[in-house]
Amino acid sequence: MNGEELTEQETALYDRQIRVWGVDAQRRLSKSHVFVSGLKGTTVEFCKNIVLAGVGSLTLNDDNPVTENALAANFLIPFDDNIGGGGSLADLCCDSLKDFNPMVHVSVEKGDLSSFDVNFFEKFDVVVISCCSLAAKKSVNEKCRKLSKRVAFYTVDCRDSCGEIFVDLQNYAYAKKKADETVECQLLFPSFEEAIAIPWRSLPKRVSKLYFAMRVVERFEEVERRKPGETSIEDLPNVLKLRNELCLAHSLNESQIPDSLLERLVASTKEFPPVSAVLGGILGQEVIKAISGKGDPLKNFFFFDSVDGKGLIEDISTS
Amino acid sequence: MASTQQQQQLSAIKGAKVLMVGAGGIGCELLKTLALSGFQDIHIIDMDTIEVSNLNRQFLFRQSHVGQSKAKVARDAVLRFRPQISITPYHANVKDSSFNVDFFKQFNVVLNGLDNLDARRHVNRLCLAADVPLVESGTTGFLGQVTVHIKGKTECYECQPKPAPKTYPVCTITSTPSKFVHCIVWAKDLLFAKLFGDKNQDNDLNVRSNDTATSSDHSEDIFELRKDEDFQQYANRIYDHVFGHNIQTALSNEETWKNRNKPRPIYVKDVLPDEPVQQNGSADQMLVKDSLSSLSAMSYLGLKNPQDIWSLKENSRVFFAALKLFFTKRQKEIGNLTFDKDDHLAVEFVTAAANIRAASFNIPLHSLFEAKGIAGNIVHAVATTNAIIAGLIVIEAIKVLQNEAKNCRMTYCLQHPSRKMLLMPVEPFEPNKSCYVCSETPLLLEVNTHRAKLRDLVEKIVISKLGMSLPLITHGSSLLYEVGDDLEEDMVANYAANLEKVLSELPYAITGGTNISVEDLQQELVCNINIKHREEFDEEKEPDGMVLHGWTPAPASENNKDATDNNGASTSSTSKSAPAVMEDDDELSIMEVGVETVSAVGKKRKLSDVPHPETLVEDKRAKKIPEQPENNGDVVVMLDDGNDAA
Ligand SMILES: [Zn+2]
């Protein structure tokens, strides 16, 4: 990364992708700094993708110890004595990721996500958080928004065979190719808090059922003070009750959030690895787009459910 | 409920024996996702070894693995995080005879992550013969697709004709070309890009030796015109470097040439020994007309017909003239040029360079017209698309294993959302009743039985069109031709003699009305062909001197209005062949102009840019959802025929 030019080593390694997105984009990638908090299957997929793509640096945050459960969807951690060993998830993932691409600086940031202040996030161009509470999502998003530079903010979560990605690029201008000419485009993204505050009845018809279902589960975990993903089938009656309350408040028909969908989300909080691969791929793609300024970014929610196989973009914003 | 479902799913996964074909871009992702998903018994076939340019997305491989078997290294890498599962690697070609129908029968599902049409067709046939479901996949750039093929339930991979997309491993392009198209890719994507394109863009031009340390040859300056350097000296240096020195270097890798013909280095002094070095400043004379668009090395050299095949000498002259025109008349563009088939000078340069390279490798030379046609479209892959596609393959494979064929979908990964979807599932199609691979419908061959030899039939139809590798041709109960290792010597001689006979003079004459049977024993595929005698063929439009009906699209009506036709009965819709376009693993992929469509349609049909899969999907759905706008013109376009290079 010497100044403006890509090194010979970089050009050799990134040859194929440079042919897809160009030298400029590659140069921007190699100068970008990405922060990821919460290392489970989906974020690990994402980390692999952007390390291969050649971002400048990747900072990992997850102090959790390596448990058997954590290994289930994680291909970064060699299966040996790591279970119950001293290293945190972030430590072990870091070791593996370094190995993927020696040109990317991978490091670990210890500490609780909520303890990082606004200045902390200034070091980054991209912040991705996962497996965290509703409060943490709102608060980290707001911290990123307080900075004078734009920090692209993403959340990603996978429960059972369903997944959700949220994107906040704030005020985002990019070049869009239309036929032969390039047009300047501008998009205004709402924050996570703003987006989910939009009354459900004012959303466009046929918004993915997953959007509502994820809000119900998220809310349930908040009121019950659960850790993210800490639900089981026993919670279903209470979750359904909450669903009914929320639907009533939002004047939404309860059938928009089917019991069976909620059941899947609360009963099995394990990530289904193929779905993690899909979400990690889409998120990787979006982050590459945002850094390079090339291509239409996803605005502002993405949903995938392997049962119907659809990968849907939903624009949840006031406008 | 969810948990019993999950139990069932898990037991289906754990009890499954799966075969993966391909351990490249998609393959690495797929093997990882299979292992994480709980698969216990995975077999993987890949004949390739690891290259430096794989490392940015084939994440199971490291620098230290370069040169080793992909299948084996992938296995070892995955066992590090899932040591308890069984992965059986085969460093071999899937077309090897050991991978026969019995081999395929042991698997519950076959998953393809392949990079070429030939192998895909082969695997399709073996899966049909063994009655094993196949999940097929492909990516190009940000586009990808996953399809499911279950015998008798969904269409097979070959139910819709394919416009022969091909992919080439990088080493084929950089070191071991065996076809003219390899030379075109080299000339266009490597040499042209190096000389006139963004200087940062590639470094594959210099032949790699096995020692990776020397892979980035310190030859960067060779391609720079030095200050005050005589142009002709520069041009000669380029010529000698790429056609002489690089070949010489490649020859030093003796291992490479054990089973291949050695190329011959070509130097300026050998080709143009007594050519007076072109005069400095003579470029002005080259400028016959004023406008830049008319800049042409051909007109400068007095070469008129783009259909002519130039000699090595002529190609070398075109090479120098085109190079000089670029450096003198289009200097400002140097550094930002990308190959454009409508840029005449660029086509001239690429044609000449490809031909000189072809001469080195003893590959037949081609005309500018042909070269321009071959210089189609190149697409490259990215890791994220491969990861997404691999995830989708596993999702479909699990449905197949749970016998949920009716829930299977083909899924398109799109670059731009279509009806809010980035990942778009579509119901699979039923088998095409007239598919020559999975149905028994006979084909019809029009041929002059008094002129065409059996050899023509074998080469132009059986091998190149039907894609058979070990064909056996019978007429009634009589064997006319057969290929195999275990044949008696006299039979071999007999077949060799038959090859040179015209069809009507064979021991069991093939004439109009004859029905012959062509069979591939390994693929267990039988095709019946009805012969129709026809006296005359148009040399330009039907260069094979024979026309095969029933396997390739009949001429699409020009307005494409039949694109919503019934998928089963019609072979004419251009749209349905289109999904085949987005496929290949990850290396260079070239959309070739299908020779067969040239002869069948009488006009050259060619894939335009990478088709937007949205378009494809809309087409696919058009017959099911009538209100969908039809949009098929983008997928296959008619080129103005013949004379556009003039
Ligand atoms: Zn078929």
PDB file of C-alpha atoms in Angstrom, chain A residues 23-186:
ATOM      1  CA  VAL A  23      -8.001  -0.644 -10.293  1.00  0.00           C
ATOM      2  CA  ASP A  24      -9.580   2.387  -8.670  1.00  0.00           C
ATOM      3  CA  ALA A  25     -11.947   0.310  -6.636  1.00  0.00           C
ATOM      4  CA  GLN A  26      -9.141  -2.012  -5.613  1.00  0.00           C
ATOM      5  CA  ARG A  27      -7.062   0.942  -4.487  1.00  0.00           C
ATOM      6  CA  ARG A  28      -9.909   2.250  -2.339  1.00  0.00           C
ATOM      7  CA  LEU A  29     -10.460  -1.181  -0.889  1.00  0.00           C
ATOM      8  CA  SER A  30      -6.854  -1.501   0.116  1.00  0.00           C
ATOM      9  CA  LYS A  31      -7.071   1.775   2.044  1.00  0.00           C
ATOM     10  CA  SER A  32     -10.272   0.995   3.870  1.00  0.00           C
ATOM     11  CA  HIS A  33     -10.667   0.021   7.497  1.00  0.00           C
ATOM     12  CA  VAL A  34     -13.392  -2.331   8.596  1.00  0.00           C
ATOM     13  CA  PHE A  35     -14.663  -3.106  12.096  1.00  0.00           C
ATOM     14  CA  VAL A  36     -16.635  -6.262  12.860  1.00  0.00           C
ATOM     15  CA  SER A  37     -18.227  -7.062  16.204  1.00  0.00           C
ATOM     16  CA  GLY A  38     -19.852 -10.392  17.002  1.00  0.00           C
ATOM     17  CA  LEU A  39     -18.179 -13.365  15.367  1.00  0.00           C
ATOM     18  CA  LYS A  40     -20.553 -16.113  14.371  1.00  0.00           C
ATOM     19  CA  GLY A  41     -20.988 -18.036  11.153  1.00  0.00           C
ATOM     20  CA  THR A  42     -22.353 -15.177   9.106  1.00  0.00           C
ATOM     21  CA  THR A  43     -19.852 -12.538  10.170  1.00  0.00           C
ATOM     22  CA  VAL A  44     -17.042 -15.038   9.735  1.00  0.00           C
ATOM     23  CA  GLU A  45     -18.202 -15.596   6.137  1.00  0.00           C
ATOM     24  CA  PHE A  46     -18.217 -11.857   5.667  1.00  0.00           C
ATOM     25  CA  CYS A  47     -14.722 -11.482   7.135  1.00  0.00           C
ATOM     26  CA  LYS A  48     -13.390 -14.140   4.776  1.00  0.00           C
ATOM     27  CA  ASN A  49     -14.911 -12.344   1.809  1.00  0.00           C
ATOM     28  CA  ILE A  50     -13.491  -8.920   2.563  1.00  0.00           C
ATOM     29  CA  VAL A  51     -10.100 -10.221   3.584  1.00  0.00           C
ATOM     30  CA  LEU A  52      -9.897 -12.023   0.257  1.00  0.00           C
ATOM     31  CA  ALA A  53     -11.090  -8.888  -1.518  1.00  0.00           C
ATOM     32  CA  GLY A  54      -8.184  -7.020   0.066  1.00  0.00           C
ATOM     33  CA  VAL A  55      -9.401  -4.352   2.469  1.00  0.00           C
ATOM     34  CA  GLY A  56      -6.653  -2.391   4.213  1.00  0.00           C
ATOM     35  CA  SER A  57      -7.448  -3.523   7.710  1.00  0.00           C
ATOM     36  CA  LEU A  58      -9.973  -5.550   9.617  1.00  0.00           C
ATOM     37  CA  THR A  59     -10.565  -5.123  13.346  1.00  0.00           C
ATOM     38  CA  LEU A  60     -12.359  -7.940  15.153  1.00  0.00           C
ATOM     39  CA  ASN A  61     -14.298  -7.615  18.380  1.00  0.00           C
ATOM     40  CA  ASP A  62     -15.665 -10.614  20.281  1.00  0.00           C
ATOM     41  CA  ASP A  63     -14.396 -11.483  23.735  1.00  0.00           C
ATOM     42  CA  ASN A  64     -16.480 -14.627  24.033  1.00  0.00           C
ATOM     43  CA  PRO A  65     -14.628 -17.844  24.721  1.00  0.00           C
ATOM     44  CA  VAL A  66     -14.587 -20.566  22.105  1.00  0.00           C
ATOM     45  CA  THR A  67     -17.402 -22.965  22.856  1.00  0.00           C
ATOM     46  CA  GLU A  68     -18.546 -25.954  20.882  1.00  0.00           C
ATOM     47  CA  ASN A  69     -21.554 -23.951  19.818  1.00  0.00           C
ATOM     48  CA  ALA A  70     -19.396 -21.138  18.535  1.00  0.00           C
ATOM     49  CA  LEU A  71     -17.461 -23.598  16.431  1.00  0.00           C
ATOM     50  CA  ALA A  72     -20.566 -24.988  14.787  1.00  0.00           C
ATOM     51  CA  ALA A  73     -20.669 -22.532  11.929  1.00  0.00           C
ATOM     52  CA  ASN A  74     -17.105 -21.285  12.096  1.00  0.00           C
ATOM     53  CA  PHE A  75     -14.575 -22.566   9.610  1.00  0.00           C
ATOM     54  CA  LEU A  76     -11.857 -20.237  10.826  1.00  0.00           C
ATOM     55  CA  ILE A  77     -11.049 -22.095  13.976  1.00  0.00           C
ATOM     56  CA  PRO A  78      -9.105 -25.326  13.667  1.00  0.00           C
ATOM     57  CA  PHE A  79     -10.716 -28.144  15.539  1.00  0.00           C
ATOM     58  CA  ASP A  80      -8.252 -29.060  18.211  1.00  0.00           C
ATOM     59  CA  ASP A  81      -7.815 -28.021  21.791  1.00  0.00           C
ATOM     60  CA  ASN A  82      -9.341 -24.643  21.143  1.00  0.00           C
ATOM     61  CA  ILE A  83     -12.558 -25.402  22.961  1.00  0.00           C
ATOM     62  CA  GLY A  84     -12.187 -24.027  26.440  1.00  0.00           C
ATOM     63  CA  GLY A  85      -8.713 -22.734  25.673  1.00  0.00           C
ATOM     64  CA  GLY A  86      -7.589 -19.273  26.603  1.00  0.00           C
ATOM     65  CA  GLY A  87      -8.150 -17.391  23.393  1.00  0.00           C
ATOM     66  CA  SER A  88     -11.281 -15.407  22.632  1.00  0.00           C
ATOM     67  CA  LEU A  89     -13.257 -15.944  19.445  1.00  0.00           C
ATOM     68  CA  ALA A  90     -11.747 -12.787  18.029  1.00  0.00           C
ATOM     69  CA  ASP A  91      -8.199 -13.945  18.825  1.00  0.00           C
ATOM     70  CA  LEU A  92      -8.603 -17.262  17.071  1.00  0.00           C
ATOM     71  CA  CYS A  93     -10.444 -15.866  14.059  1.00  0.00           C
ATOM     72  CA  CYS A  94      -7.765 -13.223  13.745  1.00  0.00           C
ATOM     73  CA  ASP A  95      -5.035 -15.826  13.495  1.00  0.00           C
ATOM     74  CA  SER A  96      -6.803 -17.629  10.695  1.00  0.00           C
ATOM     75  CA  LEU A  97      -7.818 -14.555   8.750  1.00  0.00           C
ATOM     76  CA  LYS A  98      -4.257 -13.226   8.738  1.00  0.00           C
ATOM     77  CA  ASP A  99      -3.318 -16.378   6.987  1.00  0.00           C
ATOM     78  CA  PHE A 100      -5.922 -15.845   4.253  1.00  0.00           C
ATOM     79  CA  ASN A 101      -4.307 -12.727   2.932  1.00  0.00           C
ATOM     80  CA  PRO A 102      -1.025 -11.435   4.280  1.00  0.00           C
ATOM     81  CA  MET A 103      -1.709  -8.045   2.748  1.00  0.00           C
ATOM     82  CA  VAL A 104      -4.620  -7.307   5.063  1.00  0.00           C
ATOM     83  CA  HIS A 105      -3.899  -6.075   8.564  1.00  0.00           C
ATOM     84  CA  VAL A 106      -6.149  -8.083  10.890  1.00  0.00           C
ATOM     85  CA  SER A 107      -6.272  -7.205  14.578  1.00  0.00           C
ATOM     86  CA  VAL A 108      -8.375  -7.671  17.706  1.00  0.00           C
ATOM     87  CA  GLU A 109     -10.085  -4.977  19.779  1.00  0.00           C
ATOM     88  CA  LYS A 110     -11.029  -6.183  23.208  1.00  0.00           C
ATOM     89  CA  GLY A 111     -13.915  -4.750  25.164  1.00  0.00           C
ATOM     90  CA  ASP A 112     -17.648  -4.614  25.175  1.00  0.00           C
ATOM     91  CA  LEU A 113     -19.233  -3.128  22.091  1.00  0.00           C
ATOM     92  CA  SER A 114     -21.192  -0.644  24.186  1.00  0.00           C
ATOM     93  CA  SER A 115     -17.996   0.660  25.765  1.00  0.00           C
ATOM     94  CA  PHE A 116     -16.633   2.081  22.509  1.00  0.00           C
ATOM     95  CA  ASP A 117     -17.167   5.805  22.171  1.00  0.00           C
ATOM     96  CA  VAL A 118     -17.728   7.965  19.135  1.00  0.00           C
ATOM     97  CA  ASN A 119     -14.031   8.610  18.600  1.00  0.00           C
ATOM     98  CA  PHE A 120     -13.319   4.932  18.517  1.00  0.00           C
ATOM     99  CA  PHE A 121     -15.409   4.519  15.385  1.00  0.00           C
ATOM    100  CA  GLU A 122     -13.686   7.357  13.592  1.00  0.00           C
ATOM    101  CA  LYS A 123     -10.853   4.998  12.687  1.00  0.00           C
ATOM    102  CA  PHE A 124     -13.159   2.992  10.454  1.00  0.00           C
ATOM    103  CA  ASP A 125     -14.857   3.327   7.113  1.00  0.00           C
ATOM    104  CA  VAL A 126     -17.155   0.389   7.677  1.00  0.00           C
ATOM    105  CA  VAL A 127     -18.733  -0.902  10.894  1.00  0.00           C
ATOM    106  CA  VAL A 128     -20.512  -4.259  10.932  1.00  0.00           C
ATOM    107  CA  ILE A 129     -22.210  -5.517  14.065  1.00  0.00           C
ATOM    108  CA  SER A 130     -23.970  -8.782  14.686  1.00  0.00           C
ATOM    109  CA  CYS A 131     -25.437 -10.809  17.535  1.00  0.00           C
ATOM    110  CA  CYS A 132     -26.071  -7.738  19.639  1.00  0.00           C
ATOM    111  CA  SER A 133     -29.011  -6.164  21.379  1.00  0.00           C
ATOM    112  CA  LEU A 134     -31.457  -3.732  19.887  1.00  0.00           C
ATOM    113  CA  ALA A 135     -30.015  -1.041  22.141  1.00  0.00           C
ATOM    114  CA  ALA A 136     -26.492  -1.734  20.915  1.00  0.00           C
ATOM    115  CA  LYS A 137     -27.576  -1.539  17.289  1.00  0.00           C
ATOM    116  CA  LYS A 138     -29.185   1.836  17.838  1.00  0.00           C
ATOM    117  CA  SER A 139     -26.351   3.206  19.879  1.00  0.00           C
ATOM    118  CA  VAL A 140     -23.476   2.136  17.619  1.00  0.00           C
ATOM    119  CA  ASN A 141     -25.393   3.409  14.609  1.00  0.00           C
ATOM    120  CA  GLU A 142     -25.858   6.793  16.311  1.00  0.00           C
ATOM    121  CA  LYS A 143     -22.187   6.985  17.237  1.00  0.00           C
ATOM    122  CA  CYS A 144     -21.219   6.398  13.633  1.00  0.00           C
ATOM    123  CA  ARG A 145     -23.638   9.096  12.560  1.00  0.00           C
ATOM    124  CA  LYS A 146     -22.102  11.662  14.924  1.00  0.00           C
ATOM    125  CA  LEU A 147     -18.806  11.601  13.087  1.00  0.00           C
ATOM    126  CA  SER A 148     -18.010  14.164  10.457  1.00  0.00           C
ATOM    127  CA  LYS A 149     -16.768  11.484   8.081  1.00  0.00           C
ATOM    128  CA  ARG A 150     -19.208   8.924   6.791  1.00  0.00           C
ATOM    129  CA  VAL A 151     -18.900   5.536   8.390  1.00  0.00           C
ATOM    130  CA  ALA A 152     -20.946   2.893   6.595  1.00  0.00           C
ATOM    131  CA  PHE A 153     -22.956   0.988   9.181  1.00  0.00           C
ATOM    132  CA  TYR A 154     -24.342  -2.533   8.828  1.00  0.00           C
ATOM    133  CA  THR A 155     -26.059  -5.068  11.015  1.00  0.00           C
ATOM    134  CA  VAL A 156     -26.401  -8.688  10.051  1.00  0.00           C
ATOM    135  CA  ASP A 157     -28.234 -11.500  11.796  1.00  0.00           C
ATOM    136  CA  CYS A 158     -29.000 -15.073  10.935  1.00  0.00           C
ATOM    137  CA  ARG A 159     -31.515 -17.162  12.850  1.00  0.00           C
ATOM    138  CA  ASP A 160     -32.302 -20.656  11.696  1.00  0.00           C
ATOM    139  CA  SER A 161     -32.555 -20.444   7.922  1.00  0.00           C
ATOM    140  CA  CYS A 162     -33.535 -16.775   7.864  1.00  0.00           C
ATOM    141  CA  GLY A 163     -31.388 -13.712   7.757  1.00  0.00           C
ATOM    142  CA  GLU A 164     -31.477  -9.939   7.774  1.00  0.00           C
ATOM    143  CA  ILE A 165     -29.026  -7.246   6.753  1.00  0.00           C
ATOM    144  CA  PHE A 166     -29.512  -3.566   7.576  1.00  0.00           C
ATOM    145  CA  VAL A 167     -27.548  -0.834   5.793  1.00  0.00           C
ATOM    146  CA  ASP A 168     -27.020   2.800   6.759  1.00  0.00           C
ATOM    147  CA  LEU A 169     -24.856   4.803   4.365  1.00  0.00           C
ATOM    148  CA  GLN A 170     -26.338   8.102   5.584  1.00  0.00           C
ATOM    149  CA  ASN A 171     -26.103  10.522   2.693  1.00  0.00           C
ATOM    150  CA  TYR A 172     -24.581   8.524  -0.112  1.00  0.00           C
ATOM    151  CA  ALA A 173     -23.621   9.737  -3.557  1.00  0.00           C
ATOM    152  CA  TYR A 174     -22.371   7.360  -6.188  1.00  0.00           C
ATOM    153  CA  ALA A 175     -21.860   7.025  -9.895  1.00  0.00           C
ATOM    154  CA  LYS A 176     -24.467   4.944 -11.641  1.00  0.00           C
ATOM    155  CA  LYS A 177     -23.990   3.676 -15.146  1.00  0.00           C
ATOM    156  CA  LYS A 178     -27.062   4.054 -17.263  1.00  0.00           C
ATOM    157  CA  ALA A 179     -26.676   2.857 -20.800  1.00  0.00           C
ATOM    158  CA  ASP A 180     -23.685   4.850 -22.001  1.00  0.00           C
ATOM    159  CA  GLU A 181     -23.660   7.709 -19.563  1.00  0.00           C
ATOM    160  CA  THR A 182     -22.746   7.866 -15.935  1.00  0.00           C
ATOM    161  CA  VAL A 183     -25.184   9.668 -13.700  1.00  0.00           C
ATOM    162  CA  GLU A 184     -24.587  10.954 -10.213  1.00  0.00           C
ATOM    163  CA  CYS A 185     -27.017   9.378  -7.817  1.00  0.00           C
ATOM    164  CA  GLN A 186     -27.789  10.297  -4.271  1.00  0.00           C
TER     165      GLN A 186
END
